[in-house]
Short mmCIF file of C-alpha atoms in Angstrom, two decimals:
data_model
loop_
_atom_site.label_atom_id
_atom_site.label_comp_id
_atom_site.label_asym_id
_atom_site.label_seq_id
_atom_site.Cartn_x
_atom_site.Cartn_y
_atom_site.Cartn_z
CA UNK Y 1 -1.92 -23.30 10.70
CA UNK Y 2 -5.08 -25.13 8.76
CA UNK Y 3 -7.23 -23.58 6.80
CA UNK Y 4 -10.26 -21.66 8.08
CA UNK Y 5 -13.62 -23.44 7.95
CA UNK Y 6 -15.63 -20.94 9.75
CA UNK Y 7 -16.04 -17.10 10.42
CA UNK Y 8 -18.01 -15.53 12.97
CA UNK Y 9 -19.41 -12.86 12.35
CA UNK Y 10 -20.79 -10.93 15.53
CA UNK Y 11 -22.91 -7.86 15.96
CA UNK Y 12 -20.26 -6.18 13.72
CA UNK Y 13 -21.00 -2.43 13.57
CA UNK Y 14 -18.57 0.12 11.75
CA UNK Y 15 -19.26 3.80 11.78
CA UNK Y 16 -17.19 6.44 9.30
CA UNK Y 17 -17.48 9.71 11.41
CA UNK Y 18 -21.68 10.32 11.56
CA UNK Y 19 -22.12 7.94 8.93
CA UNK Y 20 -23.31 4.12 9.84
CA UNK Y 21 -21.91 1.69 7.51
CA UNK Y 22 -22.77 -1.42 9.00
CA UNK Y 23 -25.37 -1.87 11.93
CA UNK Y 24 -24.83 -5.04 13.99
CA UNK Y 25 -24.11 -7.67 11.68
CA UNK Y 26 -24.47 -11.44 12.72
CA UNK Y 27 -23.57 -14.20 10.52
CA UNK Y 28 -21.46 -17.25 9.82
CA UNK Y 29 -19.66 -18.09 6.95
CA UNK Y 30 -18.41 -21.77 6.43
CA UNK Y 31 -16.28 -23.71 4.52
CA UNK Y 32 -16.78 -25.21 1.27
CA UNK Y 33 -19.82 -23.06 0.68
CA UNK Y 34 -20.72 -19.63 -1.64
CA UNK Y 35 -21.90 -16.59 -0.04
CA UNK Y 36 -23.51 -14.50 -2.34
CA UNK Y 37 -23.74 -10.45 -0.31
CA UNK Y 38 -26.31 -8.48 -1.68
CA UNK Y 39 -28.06 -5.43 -1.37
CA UNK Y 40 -27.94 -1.76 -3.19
CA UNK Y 41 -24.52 0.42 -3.59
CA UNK Y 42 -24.08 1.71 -0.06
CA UNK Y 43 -25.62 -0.99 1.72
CA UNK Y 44 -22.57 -2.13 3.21
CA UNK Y 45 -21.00 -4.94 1.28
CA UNK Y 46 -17.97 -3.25 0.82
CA UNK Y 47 -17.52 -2.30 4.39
CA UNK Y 48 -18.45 -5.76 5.31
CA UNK Y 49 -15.87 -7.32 3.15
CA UNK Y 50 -12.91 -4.69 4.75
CA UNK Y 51 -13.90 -5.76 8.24
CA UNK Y 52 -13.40 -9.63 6.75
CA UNK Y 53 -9.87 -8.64 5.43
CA UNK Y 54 -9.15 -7.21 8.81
CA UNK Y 55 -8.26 -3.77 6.71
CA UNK Y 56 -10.88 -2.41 8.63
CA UNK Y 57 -11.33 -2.07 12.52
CA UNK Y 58 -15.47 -2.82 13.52
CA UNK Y 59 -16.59 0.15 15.79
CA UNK Y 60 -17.89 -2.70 17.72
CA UNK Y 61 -18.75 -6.55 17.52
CA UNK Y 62 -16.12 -8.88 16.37
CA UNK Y 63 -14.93 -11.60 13.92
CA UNK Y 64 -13.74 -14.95 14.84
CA UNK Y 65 -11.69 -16.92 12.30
CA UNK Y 66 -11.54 -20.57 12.91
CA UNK Y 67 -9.31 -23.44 11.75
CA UNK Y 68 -10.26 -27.23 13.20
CA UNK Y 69 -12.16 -25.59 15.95
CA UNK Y 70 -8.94 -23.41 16.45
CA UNK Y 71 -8.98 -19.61 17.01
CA UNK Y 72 -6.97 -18.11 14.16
CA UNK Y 73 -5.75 -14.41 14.32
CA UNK Y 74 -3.23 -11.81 13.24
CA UNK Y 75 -1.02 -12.93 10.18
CA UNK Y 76 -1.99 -16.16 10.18
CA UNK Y 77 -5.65 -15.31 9.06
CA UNK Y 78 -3.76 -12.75 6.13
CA UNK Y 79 -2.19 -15.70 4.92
CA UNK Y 80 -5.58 -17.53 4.11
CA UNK Y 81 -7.46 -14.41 2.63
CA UNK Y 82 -7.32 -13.69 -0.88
CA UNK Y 83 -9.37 -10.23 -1.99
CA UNK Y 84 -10.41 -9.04 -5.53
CA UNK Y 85 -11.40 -5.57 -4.87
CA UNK Y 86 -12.78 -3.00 -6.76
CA UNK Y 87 -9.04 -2.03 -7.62
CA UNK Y 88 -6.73 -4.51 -9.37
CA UNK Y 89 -4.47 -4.20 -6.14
CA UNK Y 90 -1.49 -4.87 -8.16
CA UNK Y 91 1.43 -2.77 -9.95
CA UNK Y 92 0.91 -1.18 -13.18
CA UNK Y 93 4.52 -0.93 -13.84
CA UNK Y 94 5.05 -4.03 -13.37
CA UNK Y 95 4.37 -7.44 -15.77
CA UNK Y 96 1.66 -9.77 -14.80
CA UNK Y 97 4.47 -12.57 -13.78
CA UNK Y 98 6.52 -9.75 -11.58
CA UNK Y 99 3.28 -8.85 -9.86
CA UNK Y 100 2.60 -12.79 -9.37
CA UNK Y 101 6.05 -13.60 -8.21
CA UNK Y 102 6.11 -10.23 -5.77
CA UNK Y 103 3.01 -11.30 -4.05
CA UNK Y 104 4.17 -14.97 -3.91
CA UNK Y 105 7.45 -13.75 -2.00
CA UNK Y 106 5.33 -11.74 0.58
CA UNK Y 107 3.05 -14.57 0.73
CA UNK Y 108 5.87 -17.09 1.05
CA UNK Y 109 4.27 -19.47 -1.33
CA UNK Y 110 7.25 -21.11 -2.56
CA UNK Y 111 5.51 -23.80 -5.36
CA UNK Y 112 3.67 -21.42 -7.21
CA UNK Y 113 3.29 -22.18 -10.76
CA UNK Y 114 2.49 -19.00 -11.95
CA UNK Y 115 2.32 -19.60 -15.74
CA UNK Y 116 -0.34 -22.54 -14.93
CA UNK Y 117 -2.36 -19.70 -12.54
CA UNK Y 118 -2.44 -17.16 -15.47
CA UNK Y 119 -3.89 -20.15 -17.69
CA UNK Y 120 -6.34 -20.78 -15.47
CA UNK Y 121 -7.32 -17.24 -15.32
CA UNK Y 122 -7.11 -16.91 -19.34
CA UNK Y 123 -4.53 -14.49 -19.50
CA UNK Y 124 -3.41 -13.73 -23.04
CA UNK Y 125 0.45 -15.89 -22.80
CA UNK Y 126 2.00 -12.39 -25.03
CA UNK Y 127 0.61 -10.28 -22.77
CA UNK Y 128 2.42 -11.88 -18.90
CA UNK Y 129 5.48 -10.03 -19.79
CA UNK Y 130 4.11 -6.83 -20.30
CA UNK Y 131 3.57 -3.83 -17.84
CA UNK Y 132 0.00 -4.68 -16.81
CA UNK Y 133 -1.08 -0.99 -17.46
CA UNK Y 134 -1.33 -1.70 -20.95
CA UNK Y 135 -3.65 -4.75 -20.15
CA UNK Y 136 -7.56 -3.42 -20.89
CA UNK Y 137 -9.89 -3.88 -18.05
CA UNK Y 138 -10.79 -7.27 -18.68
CA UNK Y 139 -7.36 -8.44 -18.60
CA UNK Y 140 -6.78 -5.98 -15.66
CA UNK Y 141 -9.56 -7.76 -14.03
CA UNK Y 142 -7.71 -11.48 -14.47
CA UNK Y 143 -4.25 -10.93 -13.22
CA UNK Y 144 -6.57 -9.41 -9.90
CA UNK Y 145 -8.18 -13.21 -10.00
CA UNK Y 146 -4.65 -14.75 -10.70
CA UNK Y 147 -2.97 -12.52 -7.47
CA UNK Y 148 -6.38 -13.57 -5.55
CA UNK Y 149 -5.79 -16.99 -5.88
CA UNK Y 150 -1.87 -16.91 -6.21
CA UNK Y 151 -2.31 -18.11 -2.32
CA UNK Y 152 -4.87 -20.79 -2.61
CA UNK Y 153 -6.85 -18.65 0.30
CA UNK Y 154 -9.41 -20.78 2.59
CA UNK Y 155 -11.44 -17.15 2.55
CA UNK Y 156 -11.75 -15.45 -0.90
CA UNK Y 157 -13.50 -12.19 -0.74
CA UNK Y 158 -15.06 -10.98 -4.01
CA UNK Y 159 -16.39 -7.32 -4.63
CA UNK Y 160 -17.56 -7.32 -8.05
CA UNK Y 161 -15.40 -9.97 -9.32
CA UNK Y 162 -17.55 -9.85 -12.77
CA UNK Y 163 -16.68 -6.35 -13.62
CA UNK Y 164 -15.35 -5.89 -17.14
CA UNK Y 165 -15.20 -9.70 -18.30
CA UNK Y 166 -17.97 -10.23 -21.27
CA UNK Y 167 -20.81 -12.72 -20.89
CA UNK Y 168 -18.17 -15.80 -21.49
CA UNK Y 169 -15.67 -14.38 -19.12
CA UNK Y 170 -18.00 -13.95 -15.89
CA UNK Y 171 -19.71 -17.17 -16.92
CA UNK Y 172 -16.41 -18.80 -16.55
CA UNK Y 173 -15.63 -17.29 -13.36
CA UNK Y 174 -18.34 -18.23 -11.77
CA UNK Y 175 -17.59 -21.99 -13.14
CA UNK Y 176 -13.94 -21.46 -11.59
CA UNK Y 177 -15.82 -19.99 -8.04
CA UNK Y 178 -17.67 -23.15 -7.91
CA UNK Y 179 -14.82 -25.51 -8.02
CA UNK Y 180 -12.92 -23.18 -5.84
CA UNK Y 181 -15.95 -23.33 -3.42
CA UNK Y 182 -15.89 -27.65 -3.67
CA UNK Y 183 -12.05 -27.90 -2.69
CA UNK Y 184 -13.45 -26.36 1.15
CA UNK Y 185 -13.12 -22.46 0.85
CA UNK Y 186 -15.22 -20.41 2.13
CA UNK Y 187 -16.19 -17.66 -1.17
CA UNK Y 188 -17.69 -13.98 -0.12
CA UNK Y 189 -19.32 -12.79 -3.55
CA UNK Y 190 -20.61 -9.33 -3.89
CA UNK Y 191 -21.98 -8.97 -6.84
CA UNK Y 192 -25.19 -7.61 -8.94
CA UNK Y 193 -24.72 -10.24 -11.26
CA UNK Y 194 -26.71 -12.83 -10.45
CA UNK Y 195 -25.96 -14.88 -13.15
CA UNK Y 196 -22.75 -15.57 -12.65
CA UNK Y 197 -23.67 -16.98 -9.63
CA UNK Y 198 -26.47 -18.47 -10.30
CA UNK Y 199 -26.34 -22.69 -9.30
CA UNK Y 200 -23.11 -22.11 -7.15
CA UNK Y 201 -24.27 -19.58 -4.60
CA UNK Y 202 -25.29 -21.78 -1.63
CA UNK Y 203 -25.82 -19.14 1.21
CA UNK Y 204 -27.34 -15.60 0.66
CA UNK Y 205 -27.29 -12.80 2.58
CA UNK Y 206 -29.03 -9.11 1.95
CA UNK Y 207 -27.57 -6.09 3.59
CA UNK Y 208 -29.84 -2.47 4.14
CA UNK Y 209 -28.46 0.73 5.10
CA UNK Y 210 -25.39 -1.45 6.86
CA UNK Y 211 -28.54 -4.20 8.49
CA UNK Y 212 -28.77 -8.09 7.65
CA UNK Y 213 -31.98 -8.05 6.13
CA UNK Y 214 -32.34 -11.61 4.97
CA UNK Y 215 -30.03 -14.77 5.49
CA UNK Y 216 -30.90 -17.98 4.41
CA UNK Y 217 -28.77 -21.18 3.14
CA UNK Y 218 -29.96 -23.63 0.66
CA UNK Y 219 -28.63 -25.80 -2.18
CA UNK Y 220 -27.41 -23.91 -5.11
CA UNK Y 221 -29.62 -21.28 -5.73
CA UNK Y 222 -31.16 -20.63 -9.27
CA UNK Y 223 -30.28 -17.45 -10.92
CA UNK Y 224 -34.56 -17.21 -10.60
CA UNK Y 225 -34.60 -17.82 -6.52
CA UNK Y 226 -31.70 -15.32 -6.42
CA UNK Y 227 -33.68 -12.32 -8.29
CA UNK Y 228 -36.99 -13.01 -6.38
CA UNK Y 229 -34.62 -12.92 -3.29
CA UNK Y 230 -32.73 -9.72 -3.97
CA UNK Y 231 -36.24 -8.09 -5.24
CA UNK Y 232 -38.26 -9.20 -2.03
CA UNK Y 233 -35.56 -8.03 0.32
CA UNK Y 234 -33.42 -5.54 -1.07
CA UNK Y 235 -35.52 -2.72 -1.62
CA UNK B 1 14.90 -11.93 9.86
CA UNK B 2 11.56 -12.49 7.91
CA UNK B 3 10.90 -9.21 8.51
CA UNK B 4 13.91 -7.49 7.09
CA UNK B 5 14.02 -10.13 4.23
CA UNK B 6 10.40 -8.35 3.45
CA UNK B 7 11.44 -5.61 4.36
CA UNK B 8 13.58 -5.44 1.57
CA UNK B 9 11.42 -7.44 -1.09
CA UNK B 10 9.08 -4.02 -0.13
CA UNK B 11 11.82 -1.55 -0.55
CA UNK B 12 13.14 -3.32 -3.82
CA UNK B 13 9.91 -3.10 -5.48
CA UNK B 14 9.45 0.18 -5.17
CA UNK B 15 12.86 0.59 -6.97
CA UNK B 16 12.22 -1.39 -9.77
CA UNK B 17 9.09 0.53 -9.93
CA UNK B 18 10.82 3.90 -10.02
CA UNK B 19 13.61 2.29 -12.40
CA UNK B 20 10.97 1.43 -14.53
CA UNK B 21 9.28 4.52 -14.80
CA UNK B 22 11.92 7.10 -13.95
CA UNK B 23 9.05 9.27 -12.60
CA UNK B 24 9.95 10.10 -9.27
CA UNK B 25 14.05 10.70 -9.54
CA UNK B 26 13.40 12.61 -13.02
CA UNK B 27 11.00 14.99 -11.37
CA UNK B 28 13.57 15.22 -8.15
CA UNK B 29 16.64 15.55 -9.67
CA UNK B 30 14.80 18.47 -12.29
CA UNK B 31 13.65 20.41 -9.93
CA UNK B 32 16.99 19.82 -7.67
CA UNK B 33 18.97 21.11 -10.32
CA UNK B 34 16.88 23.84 -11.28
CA UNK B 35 17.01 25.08 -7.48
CA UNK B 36 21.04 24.79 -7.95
CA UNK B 37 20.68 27.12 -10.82
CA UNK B 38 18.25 29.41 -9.12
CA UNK B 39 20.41 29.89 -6.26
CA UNK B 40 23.85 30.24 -8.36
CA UNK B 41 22.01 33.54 -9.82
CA UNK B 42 20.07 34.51 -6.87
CA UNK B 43 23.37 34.31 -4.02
CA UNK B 44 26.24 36.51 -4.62
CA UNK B 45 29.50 34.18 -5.42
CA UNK B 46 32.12 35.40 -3.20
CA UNK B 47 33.79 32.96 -0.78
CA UNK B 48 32.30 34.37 2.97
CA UNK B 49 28.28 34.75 1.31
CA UNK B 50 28.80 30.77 0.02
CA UNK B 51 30.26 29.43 2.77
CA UNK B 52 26.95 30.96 5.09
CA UNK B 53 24.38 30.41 2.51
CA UNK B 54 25.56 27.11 0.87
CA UNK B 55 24.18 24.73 3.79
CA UNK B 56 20.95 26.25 3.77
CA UNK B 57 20.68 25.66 -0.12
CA UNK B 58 21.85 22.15 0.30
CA UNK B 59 18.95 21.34 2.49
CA UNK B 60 16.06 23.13 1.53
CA UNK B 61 16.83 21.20 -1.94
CA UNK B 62 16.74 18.04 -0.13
CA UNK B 63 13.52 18.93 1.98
CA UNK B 64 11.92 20.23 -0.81
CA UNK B 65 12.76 17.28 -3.42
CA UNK B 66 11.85 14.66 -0.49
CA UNK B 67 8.34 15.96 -0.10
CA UNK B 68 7.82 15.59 -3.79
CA UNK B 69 9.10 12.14 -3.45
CA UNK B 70 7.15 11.07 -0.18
CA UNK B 71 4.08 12.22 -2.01
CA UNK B 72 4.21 10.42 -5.73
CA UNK B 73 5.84 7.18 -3.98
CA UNK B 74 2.83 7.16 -1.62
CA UNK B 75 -0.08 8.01 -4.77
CA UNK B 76 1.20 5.29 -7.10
CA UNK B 77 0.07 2.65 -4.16
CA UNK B 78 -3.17 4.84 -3.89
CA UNK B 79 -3.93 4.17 -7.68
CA UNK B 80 -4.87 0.41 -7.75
CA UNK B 81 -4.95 0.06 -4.09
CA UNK B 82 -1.50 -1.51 -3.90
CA UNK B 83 -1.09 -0.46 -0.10
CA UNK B 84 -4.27 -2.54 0.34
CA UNK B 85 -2.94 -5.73 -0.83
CA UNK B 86 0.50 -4.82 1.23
CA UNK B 87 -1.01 -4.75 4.15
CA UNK B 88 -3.77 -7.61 3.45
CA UNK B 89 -0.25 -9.94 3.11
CA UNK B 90 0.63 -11.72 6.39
CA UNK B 91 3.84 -9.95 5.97
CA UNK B 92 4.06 -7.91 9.19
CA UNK B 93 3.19 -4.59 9.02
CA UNK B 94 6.77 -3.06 10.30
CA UNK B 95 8.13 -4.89 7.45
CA UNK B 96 5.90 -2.72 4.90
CA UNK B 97 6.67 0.37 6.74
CA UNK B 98 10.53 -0.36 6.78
CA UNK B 99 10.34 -1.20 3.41
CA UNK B 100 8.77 2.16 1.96
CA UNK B 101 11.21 3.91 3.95
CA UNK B 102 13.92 2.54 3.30
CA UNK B 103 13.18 2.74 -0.67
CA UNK B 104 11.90 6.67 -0.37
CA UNK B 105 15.44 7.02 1.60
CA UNK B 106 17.55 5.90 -1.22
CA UNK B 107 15.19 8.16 -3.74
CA UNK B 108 16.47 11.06 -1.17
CA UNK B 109 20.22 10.13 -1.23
CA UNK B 110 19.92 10.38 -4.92
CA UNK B 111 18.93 13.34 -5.35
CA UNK B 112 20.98 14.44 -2.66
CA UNK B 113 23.95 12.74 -4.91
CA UNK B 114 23.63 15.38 -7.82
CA UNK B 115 22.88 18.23 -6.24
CA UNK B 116 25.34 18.23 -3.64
CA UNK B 117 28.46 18.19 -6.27
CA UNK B 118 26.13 20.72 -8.59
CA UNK B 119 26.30 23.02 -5.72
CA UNK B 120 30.12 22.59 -5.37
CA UNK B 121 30.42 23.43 -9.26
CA UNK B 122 28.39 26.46 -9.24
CA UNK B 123 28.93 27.77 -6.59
CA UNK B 124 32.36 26.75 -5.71
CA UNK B 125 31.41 25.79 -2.27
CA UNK B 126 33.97 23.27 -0.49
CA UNK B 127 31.56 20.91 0.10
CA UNK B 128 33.77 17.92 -0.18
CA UNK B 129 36.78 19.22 2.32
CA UNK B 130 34.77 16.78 4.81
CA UNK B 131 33.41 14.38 2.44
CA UNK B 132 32.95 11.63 5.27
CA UNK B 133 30.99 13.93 7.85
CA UNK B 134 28.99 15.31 4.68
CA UNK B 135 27.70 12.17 3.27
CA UNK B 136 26.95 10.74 7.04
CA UNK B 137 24.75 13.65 7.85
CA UNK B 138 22.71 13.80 4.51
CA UNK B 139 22.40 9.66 4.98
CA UNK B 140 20.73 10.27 8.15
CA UNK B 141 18.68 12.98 7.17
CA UNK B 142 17.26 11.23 4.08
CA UNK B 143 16.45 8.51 6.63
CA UNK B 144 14.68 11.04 8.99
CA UNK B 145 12.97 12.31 6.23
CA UNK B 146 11.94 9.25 4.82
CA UNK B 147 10.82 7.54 8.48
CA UNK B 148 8.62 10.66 9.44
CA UNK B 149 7.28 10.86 6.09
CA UNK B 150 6.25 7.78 5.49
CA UNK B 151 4.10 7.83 8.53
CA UNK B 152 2.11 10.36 7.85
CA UNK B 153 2.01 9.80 3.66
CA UNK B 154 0.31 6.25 3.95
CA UNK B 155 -1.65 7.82 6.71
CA UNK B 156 -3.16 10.42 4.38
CA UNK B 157 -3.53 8.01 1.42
CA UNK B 158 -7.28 8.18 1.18
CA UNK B 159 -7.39 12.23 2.74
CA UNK B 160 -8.41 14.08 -0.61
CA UNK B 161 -6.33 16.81 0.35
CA UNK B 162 -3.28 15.38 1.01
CA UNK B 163 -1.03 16.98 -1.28
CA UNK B 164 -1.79 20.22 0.90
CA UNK B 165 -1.52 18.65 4.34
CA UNK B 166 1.56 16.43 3.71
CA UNK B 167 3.95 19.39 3.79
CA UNK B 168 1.73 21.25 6.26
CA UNK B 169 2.33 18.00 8.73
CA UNK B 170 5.41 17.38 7.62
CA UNK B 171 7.34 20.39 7.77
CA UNK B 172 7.25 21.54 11.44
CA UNK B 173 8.35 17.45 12.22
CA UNK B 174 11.29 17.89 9.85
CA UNK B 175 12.58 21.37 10.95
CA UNK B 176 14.85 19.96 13.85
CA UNK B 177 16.30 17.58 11.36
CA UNK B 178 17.02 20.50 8.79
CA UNK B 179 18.25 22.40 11.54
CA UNK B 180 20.77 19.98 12.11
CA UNK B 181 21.56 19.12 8.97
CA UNK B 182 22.15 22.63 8.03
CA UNK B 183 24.19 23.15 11.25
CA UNK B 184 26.44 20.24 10.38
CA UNK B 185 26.79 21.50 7.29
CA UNK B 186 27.91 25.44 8.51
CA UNK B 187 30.05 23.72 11.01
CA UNK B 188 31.88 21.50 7.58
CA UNK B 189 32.57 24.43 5.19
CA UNK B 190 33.38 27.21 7.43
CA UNK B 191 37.22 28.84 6.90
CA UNK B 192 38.03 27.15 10.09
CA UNK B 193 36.00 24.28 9.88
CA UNK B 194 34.36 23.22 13.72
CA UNK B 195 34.64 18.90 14.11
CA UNK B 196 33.18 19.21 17.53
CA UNK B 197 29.68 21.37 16.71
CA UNK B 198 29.54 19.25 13.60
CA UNK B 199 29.57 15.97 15.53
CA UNK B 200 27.25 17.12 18.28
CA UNK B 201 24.24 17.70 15.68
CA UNK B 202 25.35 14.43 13.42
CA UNK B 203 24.56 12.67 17.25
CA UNK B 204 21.19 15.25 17.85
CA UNK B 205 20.40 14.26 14.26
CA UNK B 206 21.46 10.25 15.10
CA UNK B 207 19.04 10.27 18.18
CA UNK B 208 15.62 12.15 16.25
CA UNK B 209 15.82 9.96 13.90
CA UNK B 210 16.13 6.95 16.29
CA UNK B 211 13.32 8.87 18.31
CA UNK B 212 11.03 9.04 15.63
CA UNK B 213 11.88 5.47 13.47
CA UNK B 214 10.50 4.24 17.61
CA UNK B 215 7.81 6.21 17.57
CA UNK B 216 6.53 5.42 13.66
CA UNK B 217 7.34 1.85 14.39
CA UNK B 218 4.68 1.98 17.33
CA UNK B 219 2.09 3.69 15.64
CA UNK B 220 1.97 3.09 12.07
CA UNK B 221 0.03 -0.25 11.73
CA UNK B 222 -2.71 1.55 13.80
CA UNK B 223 -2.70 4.83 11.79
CA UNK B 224 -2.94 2.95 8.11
CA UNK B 225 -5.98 1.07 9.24
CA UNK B 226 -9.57 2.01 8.86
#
C-alpha cells in the first residue's frame, strides 16, 4: 500500500452526549504540505485530530484516505499515521529504545535504526537506556517525536508538539516538520505556537465552537500572516 | 498468525512491565495472602468445616485479587495514553485484546499459584489430592476472568468512576464462573471426592468462557472506540 497523498475530509460532525465537538467539517489535506489547525482550547482541534487517527467514530460525515488515487482504509491507513498527542503515548517503565523497538514490532518496521531516530530527535545518548519516567518533560516530549516518526507516517498528526521543549527545542522541531513536510507527508499541526511554524506552515485552517471558520493555502506563511490570521478569525 | 505473533508481543509487554515494576503481583499476592491468614483465624480448622469452606476461600481470593489486577493493568495504559497508541497501530484490534488478556490471565494464575498451596498449609485442606483437575479449573477461570474483564476495563478507561463500576459490572458476569469454580473445587476435596460433578462444571466453565472470549472478540474494537 503507497503512501497517502490526500484526505478528505467531509461534513465531519462528532457529538459527545449534548455536547457538539465538531460541526460539519470540510477540508482536504494533501501531501507534501503543513497544516497548521487553529483556533481556542475547545474549538475542536483535538476532536478533529481523533477522527483523523480513526480513534474516533464522526457522528456523521466521513474521511477518505487516499494513496495514488486509491481508497485506503482499515489497518492500512494505521500503518501510515503517526500521532504526538497530548500524552507521550509510550511506557514509563520502559527505556526509550524498548518503547522504540515495541512500537517498531507492532508496526512491523523491520529497518529501523532506532539509535539514528533518537539522534535526530536529540535525545540525551545516557538517558535511551533508562525507564523513560525519569526523563523530564522535554525529554518526555522527544521519545513521543522519536515513536511518531519511528514509522516514517505519510500523515503525522501533531497536538501541541511544542509543549515543554525551550525556544531552541521547538525551533528545531519545526525545522525537522519542514523537511518531514518536503519528503511528501501530509503534517496536521495544532499548535498556539506560531513560531514554530512560522515559514513551513503552507495551509491554515481555524476551527470555532467545532466550525471551519477560515481555510486558506498559500506559500509558507510568516509567523506575522499567521497571528493576523488566528486574530482575525479565531475570536 | 500475525495476529497471535502480536498478540503475544502485547501480552509480553505487559509482563515485562509488571516484572519491572512488581506493582501489580506485589499488591495481589499481599492481599492474597493476607485473605489466607484472615480466613485461617476466621474458619474453624477441623477436617468437615475445611473441606466445605475451603473452595469458597480459594475463589473469592482469586476474584477478589483479579479485580485488583484488571483495574491497575488497565490504569497504567490510561496514564500516558498507551491504549491510544495500541490501538492507533495497524496491529488488529483482536490482537490487542488477546494480548491484555492473555497477560492479566497469567497475573491471575500467579496469584492463584501462592495462595492455593498457602491455603493447603494453613488450613490443611487437601487441595492437591486432584492436582490435575485443580490447576485445569483455576487455568480456565483466570482466563474467564481475564476475557470478561478486559472488556469492560479498557471500556471504562476514560469513565472517572471506574474503579466503582468495574466490580459493579464485573461481578454479576463472573458469578457463574465462581460458581463453577467453587463447585469443581467442593466436588475435588470432598471425603469421597465426585470426578463426574467436577468434570461437568470444568466443561460449564470450558463453554462460558468460550461463550464470552466470542462474544468480547465481537464487540470489543467497537466498545474501546470513541
Amino acid at each position: 500500500m503507497g503512501r497517502l497523498d490526500l484526505v478528505a475530509i467531509e461534513k465531519v460532525a462528532k457529538r459527545f452526549g449534548s455536547e457538539r465537538a465538531l460541526a460539519g467539517v470540510s477540508m482536504e489535506l494533501r501531501g507534501s504540505s503543513m497544516c497548521a489547525l487553529l483556533g481556542h482550547n475547545g474549538a475542536g482541534k483535538t476532536t478533529l485530530l481523533g477522527v483523523l487517527s480513526t480513534l474516533v467514530r464522526p457522528s456523521s460525515g466521513k474521511i477518505a484516505y487516499r494513496a495514488g488515487g486509491k481508497d485506503v482504509t482499515g489497518e492500512d491507513v494505521r500503518r501510515e499515521i503517526g500521532m504526538l498527542a497530548h500524552q507521550s503515548l509510550c511506557y514509563a517503565e520502559l527505556t526509550a529504545v524498548e518503547n522504540l523497538e515495541l512500537f517498531a514490532g507492532l508496526y512491523d518496521v523491520r529497518d529501523a535504526n532506532i539509535d539514528a531516530l533518537l539522534d535526530k530527535v536529540g535525545l540525551d545518548k545516557r538517558a535511551r537506556h533508562r525507564a523513560s519516567r525519569t526523563y523530564s518533560r522535554g525529554m518526555v516530549q522527544r521519545l513521543a517525536l522519536a515513536r511518531a516518526l519511528l514509522t516514517r507516517p505519510s500523515l503525522l498528526l501533531l497536538d501541541e508538539p511544542f509543549t515543554g521543549l525551550d525556544r531552541g527545542g521547538a525551533l528545531a522541531l519545526g525545522e525537522q516538520l519542514g523537511e518531514i513536510k518536503a519528503q511528501g507527508t501530509i503534517v496536521v499541526v495544532v499548535t498556539h505556537d506560531l513560531e514554530a511554524i512560522a515559514g513551513r506552515a503552507d495551509h491554515v485552517a481555524i476551527l470555532r465552537r467545532g466550525s471551519l471558520v477560515f481555510e486558506e493555502r498559500g506559500d509558507a506563511y510568516s509567523y506575522e500572516t499567521l497571528k493576523d490570521i488566528y486574530h482575525r478569525h479565531a475570536n | 498468525m500475525s495476529l497471535f505473533r502480536q498478540a503475544a508481543r502485547i501480552a509480553w509487554k505487559d509482563l515485562r512491565v509488571e516484572l519491572r515494576s512488581k506493582e501489580i503481583v506485589a499488591t495481589m499476592i499481599f492481599f492474597g495472602a493476607l485473605l489466607v491468614v484472615i480466613y485461617s483465624f476466621a474458619f474453624p480448622h477441623d477436617d468437615k468445616a475445611v473441606r466445605s469452606s475451603v473452595p469458597g476461600m480459594l475463589w473469592v481470593a482469586i476474584a477478589f485479587t483479579g479485580t485488583i489486577a484488571l483495574g491497575r493493568a488497565f490504569d497504567r495504559e490510561r496514564e500516558n495514553d498507551t491504549m491510544r497508541a495500541l490501538l492507533l497501530s495497524p496491529v488488529p484490534r483482536l490482537a490487542v485484546f488477546l494480548g491484555k488478556a492473555v497477560a492479566m490471565a497469567a497475573l491471575v494464575l500467579s496469584v492463584a499459584v501462592i495462595v492455593t498451596p498457602l491455603l493447603a498449609l494453613f488450613l490443611d485442606a487437601p487441595l492437591f489430592d486432584y492436582a490435575g483437575e485443580l490447576a485445569l479449573v483455576v487455568v480456565l477461570g483466570a482466563l474467564g476472568i481475564a476475557v470478561i474483564g478486559s472488556v469492560f476495563a479498557a471500556t471504562l478507561l476514560k469513565v472517572r468512576s471506574r474503579d466503582v463500576l468495574l466490580p459493579v459490572i464485573l461481578y454479576p458476569l463472573l458469578v457463574p464462573l465462581f460458581v463453577a469454580g467453587t463447585k469443581t473445587t467442593a466436588a475435588l476435596v470432598q471425603v469421597h471426592p465426585n470426578t463426574e460433578a467436577a468434570w461437568y462444571w470444568i466443561r460449564f466453565l470450558g463453554i462460558y468462557d468460550a461463550a464470552f472470549l466470542v462474544l468480547s472478540l465481537w464487540v470489543f474494537e467497537s466498545l474501546v472506540i470513541e
